[in-house]
Short mmCIF file of C-alpha atoms and ligand atoms in Angstrom, two decimals:
data_model
loop_
_atom_site.label_atom_id
_atom_site.label_comp_id
_atom_site.label_asym_id
_atom_site.label_seq_id
_atom_site.Cartn_x
_atom_site.Cartn_y
_atom_site.Cartn_z
CA MET A 1 -49.15 -70.80 -23.17
CA ILE A 2 -47.30 -67.51 -22.85
CA PHE A 3 -47.20 -65.87 -26.35
CA LEU A 4 -44.10 -63.95 -27.04
CA ASP A 5 -43.88 -63.99 -30.74
CA SER A 6 -46.16 -60.91 -31.74
CA ALA A 7 -43.27 -60.00 -34.25
CA ALA A 8 -44.25 -62.99 -36.23
CA THR A 9 -48.09 -62.69 -35.92
CA THR A 10 -50.95 -61.49 -33.77
CA PRO A 11 -54.33 -63.18 -33.05
CA VAL A 12 -57.34 -61.28 -34.90
CA ARG A 13 -59.10 -59.08 -32.36
CA ARG A 14 -62.54 -59.89 -31.55
CA GLU A 15 -63.55 -56.23 -32.61
CA VAL A 16 -61.89 -56.59 -36.08
CA LEU A 17 -63.82 -60.10 -36.73
CA GLU A 18 -67.19 -58.72 -35.69
CA ALA A 19 -66.32 -55.64 -38.23
CA MET A 20 -65.50 -58.09 -40.80
CA TRP A 21 -68.26 -60.53 -40.48
CA PRO A 22 -71.14 -59.06 -42.24
CA LEU A 23 -68.67 -58.25 -45.35
CA LEU A 24 -68.15 -62.17 -45.63
CA THR A 25 -71.71 -63.20 -45.05
CA GLY A 26 -74.72 -61.23 -46.13
CA ASP A 27 -73.04 -58.22 -47.63
CA PHE A 28 -70.46 -60.23 -49.85
CA GLY A 29 -70.43 -58.04 -53.08
CA ASN A 30 -67.84 -57.29 -55.47
CA PRO A 31 -67.29 -53.54 -55.61
CA SER A 32 -67.01 -53.83 -59.29
CA SER A 33 -70.50 -55.16 -59.68
CA HIS A 34 -73.10 -52.40 -60.52
CA HIS A 35 -75.93 -53.68 -58.40
CA GLU A 36 -76.90 -52.85 -54.70
CA LEU A 37 -74.48 -55.65 -53.17
CA GLY A 38 -71.71 -54.52 -55.24
CA GLU A 39 -72.29 -50.66 -54.18
CA SER A 40 -72.52 -51.72 -50.70
CA ALA A 41 -69.22 -53.48 -50.88
CA LYS A 42 -67.64 -50.41 -52.44
CA ARG A 43 -69.09 -48.27 -49.90
CA ALA A 44 -67.51 -50.43 -47.28
CA LEU A 45 -64.17 -50.35 -48.95
CA ASP A 46 -64.21 -46.56 -49.40
CA ALA A 47 -64.91 -46.21 -45.50
CA ALA A 48 -62.05 -48.48 -44.76
CA ARG A 49 -59.74 -46.48 -46.84
CA THR A 50 -60.75 -43.36 -45.44
CA SER A 51 -60.30 -44.56 -41.78
CA VAL A 52 -56.73 -45.65 -43.02
CA THR A 53 -55.98 -42.05 -44.11
CA VAL A 54 -56.94 -40.72 -40.62
CA SER A 55 -54.40 -43.13 -38.92
CA LEU A 56 -51.65 -42.22 -41.71
CA GLY A 57 -52.26 -38.80 -42.00
CA CYS A 58 -52.69 -38.97 -45.78
CA ARG A 59 -55.15 -38.96 -48.66
CA ALA A 60 -57.60 -41.66 -49.87
CA SER A 61 -56.01 -41.71 -53.16
CA ASP A 62 -52.59 -42.65 -51.49
CA VAL A 63 -53.89 -45.92 -50.12
CA ILE A 64 -53.41 -49.17 -51.78
CA PHE A 65 -54.81 -52.21 -50.18
CA THR A 66 -52.43 -55.13 -50.91
CA SER A 67 -52.17 -58.88 -49.66
CA GLY A 68 -49.65 -58.00 -46.75
CA GLY A 69 -46.27 -56.59 -46.01
CA THR A 70 -44.46 -58.68 -48.65
CA GLU A 71 -46.46 -57.38 -51.42
CA SER A 72 -46.56 -53.84 -50.18
CA ASP A 73 -42.78 -53.83 -50.11
CA ASN A 74 -42.58 -55.46 -53.75
CA LEU A 75 -44.88 -53.10 -55.17
CA ALA A 76 -43.14 -50.04 -53.58
CA ILE A 77 -39.70 -50.85 -54.57
CA LYS A 78 -40.46 -52.41 -57.98
CA GLY A 79 -43.43 -50.00 -58.62
CA LEU A 80 -41.55 -46.92 -57.71
CA ALA A 81 -38.09 -47.86 -58.93
CA LEU A 82 -39.63 -48.65 -62.57
CA ALA A 83 -41.88 -45.66 -62.84
CA ASN A 84 -38.97 -43.12 -61.71
CA PRO A 85 -36.99 -41.61 -64.54
CA ARG A 86 -34.24 -40.52 -62.33
CA GLY A 87 -31.91 -43.62 -63.08
CA ARG A 88 -31.40 -46.99 -62.03
CA HIS A 89 -29.71 -46.81 -58.66
CA ILE A 90 -31.36 -47.78 -55.37
CA VAL A 91 -30.19 -47.23 -51.72
CA THR A 92 -31.14 -49.75 -48.87
CA SER A 93 -29.84 -50.96 -45.55
CA ALA A 94 -28.03 -54.15 -44.59
CA ILE A 95 -30.88 -55.19 -42.30
CA GLU A 96 -34.00 -55.15 -44.24
CA HIS A 97 -36.54 -57.67 -44.21
CA GLU A 98 -36.16 -60.52 -47.06
CA ALA A 99 -39.11 -58.74 -49.02
CA VAL A 100 -37.14 -55.71 -49.47
CA LEU A 101 -33.78 -57.15 -49.92
CA GLU A 102 -35.01 -59.74 -52.53
CA SER A 103 -37.16 -56.97 -54.38
CA VAL A 104 -33.77 -54.99 -54.73
CA ASP A 105 -32.23 -58.03 -55.74
CA TYR A 106 -34.74 -58.44 -58.63
CA LEU A 107 -34.43 -54.97 -59.77
CA VAL A 108 -30.52 -55.82 -60.06
CA ARG A 109 -30.84 -59.22 -61.75
CA ILE A 110 -33.48 -58.38 -64.15
CA HIS A 111 -33.42 -54.54 -64.70
CA GLY A 112 -29.84 -53.81 -64.28
CA PHE A 113 -30.05 -51.56 -61.36
CA GLU A 114 -26.95 -50.73 -59.01
CA VAL A 115 -27.56 -50.82 -55.34
CA THR A 116 -25.71 -49.27 -52.48
CA VAL A 117 -26.25 -51.27 -49.10
CA LEU A 118 -25.92 -48.84 -46.05
CA PRO A 119 -24.15 -50.74 -43.30
CA VAL A 120 -25.66 -50.23 -39.58
CA ASP A 121 -23.56 -49.95 -36.42
CA ALA A 122 -23.43 -52.51 -33.63
CA HIS A 123 -26.79 -51.54 -32.62
CA GLY A 124 -28.45 -51.94 -35.91
CA LEU A 125 -28.79 -48.43 -36.90
CA ILE A 126 -27.86 -46.61 -40.08
CA ASP A 127 -25.50 -43.35 -40.25
CA LEU A 128 -27.12 -40.30 -41.85
CA ASP A 129 -23.75 -39.29 -43.18
CA GLU A 130 -23.36 -42.47 -44.90
CA ALA A 131 -26.90 -42.12 -46.33
CA ARG A 132 -26.06 -38.76 -47.47
CA ASP A 133 -23.03 -39.92 -49.55
CA ALA A 134 -24.91 -42.76 -50.90
CA LEU A 135 -27.72 -40.64 -52.60
CA ARG A 136 -26.83 -40.02 -56.29
CA PRO A 137 -28.30 -38.00 -59.00
CA ASP A 138 -29.42 -41.32 -60.50
CA THR A 139 -30.72 -42.57 -57.27
CA THR A 140 -34.44 -43.85 -58.12
CA LEU A 141 -35.41 -44.76 -54.59
CA CYS A 142 -34.08 -45.12 -50.99
CA THR A 143 -35.74 -48.01 -49.04
CA VAL A 144 -34.87 -48.19 -45.23
CA MET A 145 -37.22 -49.80 -42.79
CA TYR A 146 -38.51 -48.03 -39.89
CA ALA A 147 -38.16 -50.80 -37.02
CA ASN A 148 -36.27 -54.19 -37.55
CA ASN A 149 -38.20 -57.29 -37.04
CA GLU A 150 -35.30 -59.15 -35.31
CA ILE A 151 -33.55 -56.62 -32.98
CA GLY A 152 -36.25 -53.89 -32.76
CA ALA A 153 -33.77 -51.15 -34.08
CA VAL A 154 -35.47 -47.93 -35.06
CA GLN A 155 -34.05 -46.03 -37.78
CA PRO A 156 -33.92 -42.03 -37.85
CA ILE A 157 -36.57 -42.17 -40.69
CA ALA A 158 -37.91 -38.59 -40.43
CA ALA A 159 -34.20 -37.57 -40.70
CA LEU A 160 -33.62 -39.68 -43.35
CA ALA A 161 -36.68 -38.41 -45.24
CA GLU A 162 -35.71 -34.82 -45.20
CA LEU A 163 -32.08 -35.99 -46.56
CA CYS A 164 -33.93 -37.74 -49.36
CA ARG A 165 -36.28 -34.87 -50.11
CA SER A 166 -33.40 -32.46 -50.28
CA GLN A 167 -32.05 -34.60 -52.98
CA GLY A 168 -35.09 -35.40 -54.74
CA VAL A 169 -35.02 -39.14 -54.08
CA PRO A 170 -38.34 -40.87 -53.19
CA LEU A 171 -38.13 -42.80 -49.57
CA HIS A 172 -40.11 -46.04 -48.81
CA THR A 173 -40.19 -47.50 -45.34
CA ASP A 174 -41.12 -50.70 -44.10
CA ALA A 175 -43.20 -49.96 -41.29
CA VAL A 176 -44.56 -53.55 -40.64
CA GLN A 177 -43.18 -54.05 -37.18
CA ALA A 178 -43.44 -50.09 -36.06
CA ALA A 179 -47.40 -50.15 -36.53
CA GLY A 180 -48.97 -50.20 -33.04
CA TRP A 181 -45.83 -48.99 -31.09
CA LEU A 182 -44.27 -45.80 -33.21
CA PRO A 183 -46.09 -42.92 -34.90
CA LEU A 184 -47.22 -43.72 -38.10
CA ASP A 185 -48.17 -40.11 -39.39
CA VAL A 186 -46.83 -40.06 -42.91
CA ALA A 187 -46.86 -36.04 -43.00
CA GLU A 188 -44.94 -35.96 -40.00
CA LEU A 189 -42.51 -38.80 -41.02
CA GLY A 190 -42.20 -37.17 -44.37
CA VAL A 191 -41.75 -40.30 -46.33
CA ASP A 192 -43.07 -41.15 -49.99
CA ALA A 193 -44.31 -44.51 -49.40
CA LEU A 194 -44.97 -46.84 -46.31
CA SER A 195 -45.83 -50.73 -46.15
CA LEU A 196 -48.19 -52.17 -43.35
CA SER A 197 -49.13 -55.60 -42.69
CA GLY A 198 -52.64 -56.53 -41.14
CA HIS A 199 -51.54 -59.81 -39.29
CA LYS A 200 -48.89 -57.90 -37.18
CA LEU A 201 -51.77 -55.65 -35.77
CA GLY A 202 -54.70 -57.89 -35.25
CA ALA A 203 -56.22 -58.07 -38.53
CA PRO A 204 -56.08 -61.22 -40.52
CA LYS A 205 -53.18 -62.58 -42.63
CA GLY A 206 -53.62 -61.57 -46.16
CA ILE A 207 -54.40 -58.12 -46.08
CA GLY A 208 -51.89 -55.02 -45.95
CA VAL A 209 -51.48 -51.44 -47.29
CA LEU A 210 -49.20 -49.59 -49.25
CA MET A 211 -49.22 -45.75 -49.03
CA VAL A 212 -47.69 -44.08 -51.98
CA LYS A 213 -48.22 -40.22 -51.92
CA GLY A 214 -50.29 -39.47 -54.79
CA ARG A 215 -47.97 -37.24 -57.01
CA ARG A 216 -45.49 -40.33 -57.18
CA SER A 217 -46.21 -42.79 -60.14
CA ILE A 218 -46.05 -46.43 -59.69
CA GLU A 219 -45.79 -49.39 -62.12
CA PRO A 220 -48.00 -52.19 -61.04
CA VAL A 221 -46.92 -55.56 -60.28
CA LEU A 222 -50.13 -57.33 -60.51
CA HIS A 223 -51.86 -56.73 -64.04
CA GLY A 224 -55.50 -57.29 -64.62
CA GLY A 225 -58.85 -55.52 -63.88
CA GLY A 226 -57.46 -52.41 -62.91
CA GLN A 227 -58.51 -52.06 -59.22
CA GLU A 228 -57.02 -49.92 -56.71
CA ARG A 229 -56.85 -47.26 -59.57
CA GLY A 230 -54.79 -49.47 -61.80
CA LYS A 231 -52.14 -49.75 -58.99
CA ARG A 232 -53.10 -53.37 -57.63
CA SER A 233 -55.07 -55.48 -59.98
CA GLY A 234 -57.43 -58.19 -58.67
CA THR A 235 -60.73 -58.33 -56.75
CA GLU A 236 -60.53 -56.31 -53.51
CA ASN A 237 -60.38 -58.12 -50.22
CA ILE A 238 -63.40 -56.09 -48.77
CA ALA A 239 -63.35 -57.89 -45.38
CA GLY A 240 -59.87 -57.72 -45.02
CA ALA A 241 -59.59 -53.80 -45.76
CA VAL A 242 -62.38 -53.43 -43.31
CA GLY A 243 -60.64 -55.63 -40.74
CA PHE A 244 -57.39 -53.96 -41.41
CA ALA A 245 -59.05 -50.36 -41.13
CA HIS A 246 -60.43 -51.43 -37.71
CA ALA A 247 -57.11 -52.89 -36.36
CA LEU A 248 -55.10 -49.87 -37.23
CA VAL A 249 -57.70 -47.76 -35.60
CA LEU A 250 -57.41 -49.93 -32.38
CA ALA A 251 -53.80 -49.96 -32.65
CA GLU A 252 -53.50 -46.07 -32.74
CA THR A 253 -55.71 -45.63 -29.64
CA GLY A 254 -53.67 -45.03 -26.62
CA ARG A 255 -50.56 -46.15 -28.60
CA ALA A 256 -48.19 -43.94 -26.96
CA GLU A 257 -49.11 -44.81 -23.46
CA ARG A 258 -49.23 -48.49 -24.29
CA ALA A 259 -45.78 -48.27 -25.74
CA HIS A 260 -44.14 -46.77 -22.73
CA ASN A 261 -45.93 -49.49 -20.48
CA ILE A 262 -44.53 -52.39 -22.54
CA SER A 263 -41.20 -50.71 -22.78
CA ARG A 264 -40.93 -50.71 -18.97
CA LEU A 265 -41.95 -54.50 -18.60
CA ARG A 266 -39.48 -55.17 -21.40
CA ASP A 267 -36.45 -53.48 -19.61
CA ASP A 268 -37.26 -55.24 -16.30
CA PHE A 269 -37.80 -58.45 -18.30
CA VAL A 270 -34.15 -57.67 -19.83
CA ALA A 271 -32.66 -57.11 -16.55
CA ASP A 272 -34.04 -60.07 -15.11
CA VAL A 273 -32.97 -62.33 -17.87
CA LEU A 274 -29.15 -60.70 -17.62
CA ALA A 275 -29.33 -60.99 -13.95
CA ARG A 276 -29.85 -64.75 -14.39
CA VAL A 277 -27.68 -65.52 -17.24
CA PRO A 278 -25.03 -62.96 -17.18
CA ASP A 279 -23.32 -64.37 -20.41
CA ALA A 280 -26.31 -63.36 -22.45
CA ILE A 281 -25.95 -60.56 -25.00
CA VAL A 282 -28.78 -58.18 -25.53
CA THR A 283 -28.71 -57.61 -29.47
CA GLY A 284 -29.83 -54.37 -30.87
CA PRO A 285 -30.10 -50.86 -29.40
CA PRO A 286 -29.81 -50.48 -25.85
CA VAL A 287 -32.29 -51.39 -23.25
CA VAL A 288 -32.45 -49.40 -19.86
CA ALA A 289 -33.64 -51.42 -16.84
CA VAL A 290 -35.37 -49.13 -14.36
CA ASN A 291 -34.95 -50.37 -10.72
CA PRO A 292 -36.28 -48.19 -7.98
CA GLY A 293 -33.53 -45.76 -7.17
CA GLU A 294 -31.21 -47.26 -9.71
CA VAL A 295 -31.00 -46.41 -13.28
CA TRP A 296 -28.60 -48.31 -15.29
CA GLY A 297 -28.32 -49.84 -18.89
CA THR A 298 -26.86 -52.59 -21.01
CA ALA A 299 -25.72 -52.32 -24.32
CA ALA A 300 -24.43 -55.37 -26.78
CA THR A 301 -21.03 -54.60 -28.22
CA VAL A 302 -19.52 -55.99 -31.24
CA ASP A 303 -17.20 -58.46 -29.63
CA GLY A 304 -20.02 -59.77 -27.43
CA THR A 305 -19.28 -58.12 -24.25
CA ILE A 306 -21.79 -56.38 -22.14
CA ASP A 307 -21.75 -53.01 -20.92
CA ASN A 308 -23.76 -52.89 -17.68
CA ALA A 309 -22.38 -49.31 -16.72
CA VAL A 310 -24.22 -47.24 -19.24
CA ASP A 311 -26.33 -45.04 -17.22
CA ARG A 312 -29.43 -43.27 -18.59
CA ALA A 313 -27.76 -39.84 -18.44
CA THR A 314 -25.30 -41.03 -20.86
CA LEU A 315 -27.78 -42.86 -23.28
CA GLY A 316 -30.20 -39.79 -22.67
CA SER A 317 -33.49 -39.51 -24.62
CA ALA A 318 -31.99 -41.53 -27.68
CA ILE A 319 -32.81 -44.69 -25.94
CA THR A 320 -36.70 -44.89 -26.33
CA PRO A 321 -36.92 -44.09 -30.14
CA THR A 322 -34.09 -46.25 -31.16
CA ARG A 323 -35.65 -49.59 -30.16
CA LEU A 324 -38.98 -50.86 -30.34
CA PRO A 325 -40.65 -51.08 -26.92
CA ASN A 326 -41.99 -54.66 -27.39
CA ASN A 327 -38.38 -56.10 -28.63
CA ALA A 328 -36.22 -58.13 -26.36
CA SER A 329 -33.64 -60.17 -28.44
CA PHE A 330 -30.68 -61.78 -27.03
CA CYS A 331 -27.88 -64.64 -27.80
CA PHE A 332 -27.10 -67.05 -25.46
CA PRO A 333 -23.57 -67.98 -26.41
CA GLY A 334 -22.49 -71.62 -25.88
CA THR A 335 -25.83 -72.93 -26.63
CA SER A 336 -28.28 -73.03 -29.80
CA GLY A 337 -30.95 -70.88 -30.28
CA GLU A 338 -33.14 -73.91 -31.69
CA SER A 339 -32.60 -75.82 -28.67
CA LEU A 340 -33.48 -73.09 -26.21
CA LEU A 341 -36.65 -72.63 -28.41
CA LEU A 342 -37.62 -76.30 -27.80
CA GLU A 343 -36.95 -76.27 -23.85
CA LEU A 344 -39.03 -72.98 -23.83
CA GLY A 345 -41.78 -74.49 -26.01
CA ARG A 346 -41.84 -77.40 -23.52
CA ALA A 347 -42.69 -75.08 -20.74
CA GLY A 348 -45.52 -73.59 -22.83
CA ILE A 349 -43.55 -70.52 -24.10
CA ILE A 350 -43.70 -69.32 -27.58
CA CYS A 351 -40.93 -67.27 -29.04
CA SER A 352 -38.60 -67.23 -31.99
CA ALA A 353 -35.19 -68.03 -33.11
CA GLY A 354 -34.32 -64.75 -34.56
CA SER A 355 -36.69 -64.13 -37.16
CA ALA A 356 -39.89 -66.19 -38.27
CA CYS A 357 -39.84 -65.13 -41.73
CA ALA A 358 -37.30 -66.88 -43.37
CA VAL A 359 -38.78 -70.45 -43.94
CA GLY A 360 -36.81 -73.33 -42.96
CA SER A 361 -33.72 -71.59 -43.22
CA ASP A 362 -30.44 -72.58 -41.44
CA ASP A 363 -28.65 -69.38 -42.68
CA VAL A 364 -27.27 -67.13 -40.09
CA SER A 365 -29.43 -64.22 -39.56
CA HIS A 366 -28.12 -61.40 -42.15
CA VAL A 367 -28.93 -58.83 -39.40
CA LEU A 368 -26.95 -60.32 -36.59
CA THR A 369 -24.10 -60.43 -39.10
CA ALA A 370 -24.59 -57.00 -40.27
CA ILE A 371 -24.24 -55.85 -36.30
CA GLY A 372 -21.03 -57.73 -36.00
CA ILE A 373 -22.03 -60.86 -34.33
CA ASP A 374 -20.04 -63.98 -35.39
CA ASP A 375 -21.77 -66.97 -37.16
CA ALA A 376 -21.56 -69.04 -33.89
CA VAL A 377 -23.05 -66.43 -31.62
CA ALA A 378 -25.75 -65.81 -34.22
CA GLN A 379 -26.98 -69.43 -33.96
CA THR A 380 -27.76 -68.79 -30.42
CA ALA A 381 -30.26 -66.08 -31.08
CA VAL A 382 -33.61 -66.07 -29.46
CA ARG A 383 -36.25 -63.20 -30.04
CA PHE A 384 -39.09 -62.32 -27.51
CA SER A 385 -41.56 -59.96 -28.83
CA LEU A 386 -44.32 -58.75 -26.57
CA SER A 387 -47.79 -57.58 -26.94
CA SER A 388 -49.87 -55.16 -25.14
CA ASP A 389 -51.56 -58.24 -23.32
CA THR A 390 -48.24 -59.46 -22.12
CA THR A 391 -47.86 -58.96 -17.91
CA ALA A 392 -45.03 -58.68 -15.56
CA ASN A 393 -46.09 -62.06 -14.03
CA GLN A 394 -45.70 -63.89 -17.52
CA LEU A 395 -42.46 -62.27 -17.90
CA ALA A 396 -40.99 -63.13 -14.62
CA THR A 397 -42.11 -67.01 -15.40
CA VAL A 398 -40.35 -66.60 -18.84
CA ALA A 399 -37.13 -65.21 -17.32
CA ALA A 400 -37.04 -68.14 -14.78
CA GLU A 401 -37.63 -70.63 -17.78
CA ILE A 402 -34.87 -69.06 -19.72
CA ASP A 403 -32.53 -69.58 -17.00
CA THR A 404 -33.60 -73.40 -16.65
CA ALA A 405 -33.49 -73.82 -20.33
CA TYR A 406 -30.00 -72.10 -20.68
CA ARG A 407 -28.55 -74.31 -17.96
CA ALA A 408 -30.08 -77.40 -19.50
CA VAL A 409 -28.76 -76.65 -22.81
CA ARG A 410 -25.31 -75.63 -21.84
CA SER A 411 -25.01 -79.08 -19.81
CA LEU A 412 -26.06 -80.90 -22.91
CA SER A 413 -23.53 -79.05 -25.22
CA GLY A 414 -20.78 -78.94 -22.37
N1 PLP B 501 -41.60 -56.51 -43.34
C1 PLP B 501 -41.21 -56.74 -41.89
C2 PLP B 501 -40.44 -55.99 -41.33
C3 PLP B 501 -41.74 -58.06 -41.46
O1 PLP B 501 -41.41 -58.44 -40.13
C4 PLP B 501 -42.56 -58.95 -42.05
C5 PLP B 501 -42.93 -60.25 -41.54
O2 PLP B 501 -42.65 -60.44 -40.50
C6 PLP B 501 -42.68 -58.45 -43.73
C7 PLP B 501 -42.13 -57.47 -44.13
C8 PLP B 501 -43.67 -59.51 -44.42
O3 PLP B 501 -45.17 -59.35 -44.04
P1 PLP B 501 -46.17 -60.51 -44.28
O4 PLP B 501 -45.85 -61.41 -43.64
O5 PLP B 501 -47.24 -59.38 -44.09
O6 PLP B 501 -45.92 -60.47 -45.81
#
């Protein structure tokens, strides 16, 4: 099996499981209990929290352990918006994850909020001038994702944070896909709140973090025993928190070099796929393929044509920061994404048709619609998301299998 669906989930890392094991067995206390087992669990939780603060550059009181990315997004958006007295206006982007879009929609439907949705360009990037125009005196929150799960677009979060700060608007970012690839220091990013999910990082499913800068008040979504300083009730998932903290440290260790290496593999993979299937469209920000002595790039355009003549000098340093290093997403016009997935699955290749997060939905991806891909082409989307274990040999095999699958599906539909 070749697993190229890391944006959907990752296996639990051995070191993470080993760190969790004692907390699931002998040291299984409830941190609210006033006996040795409870106190031991509390010490483990405190240590996990402190470890997360080192990775994120925040304070212990800023870290809220949650059940994952979806809960972190819900708590950030509902919690900050409902506790913020500025007004009832929210700014978000057109390509957010459903956890963000549905939370915003809840505020609109139930609490009468107004929302401004920032459009994105053909590469999936927001425009800072449009963001500036969207912020109003009654804006309670701006929520824009750090990196997109389908097309890998990386937004200019630090610049957006500066803009929001100048207007007194708190900024939340969904960093679920950015973790392990992009810098997460919240002081440098300048964000007020940031969501993370354990299972994208080598920790188990069911654990996540919401970082909220301490001075911000937050209305809880879960009410009960007052755990997590009243911000998230429910007996803490100690083993999950310990696993999360371990996974985050591992993800941060050597991150920049790993990201660089994976982006090189990804670039070569994209070049290989395009050489075999010239009709394929790369969706999302430009990918630069580096061949010895030759530098060229590809960029999807709104009308579905590919510009293979973009050189590195033209794209400049803007390339790397605008695309997740492990994302390669395509549309294969004239096929169906689901059929390609089946063919690739038969060859032992695991990837995804767009995003894995919208359960059983035939709807066209709102992300592809937002970047101007028409519905018929959007149905042909396939996303490959690499991990740090992905090798050049695996990618060469996958490119060859894409070629075969593409021909097979085209001949059936033609
Ligand atoms: N946000 C983004 C960008 C995601 O990609 C995902 C899951 O794929 C989530 C949020 C939801 O995270 P979780 O699966 O931990 O609820």
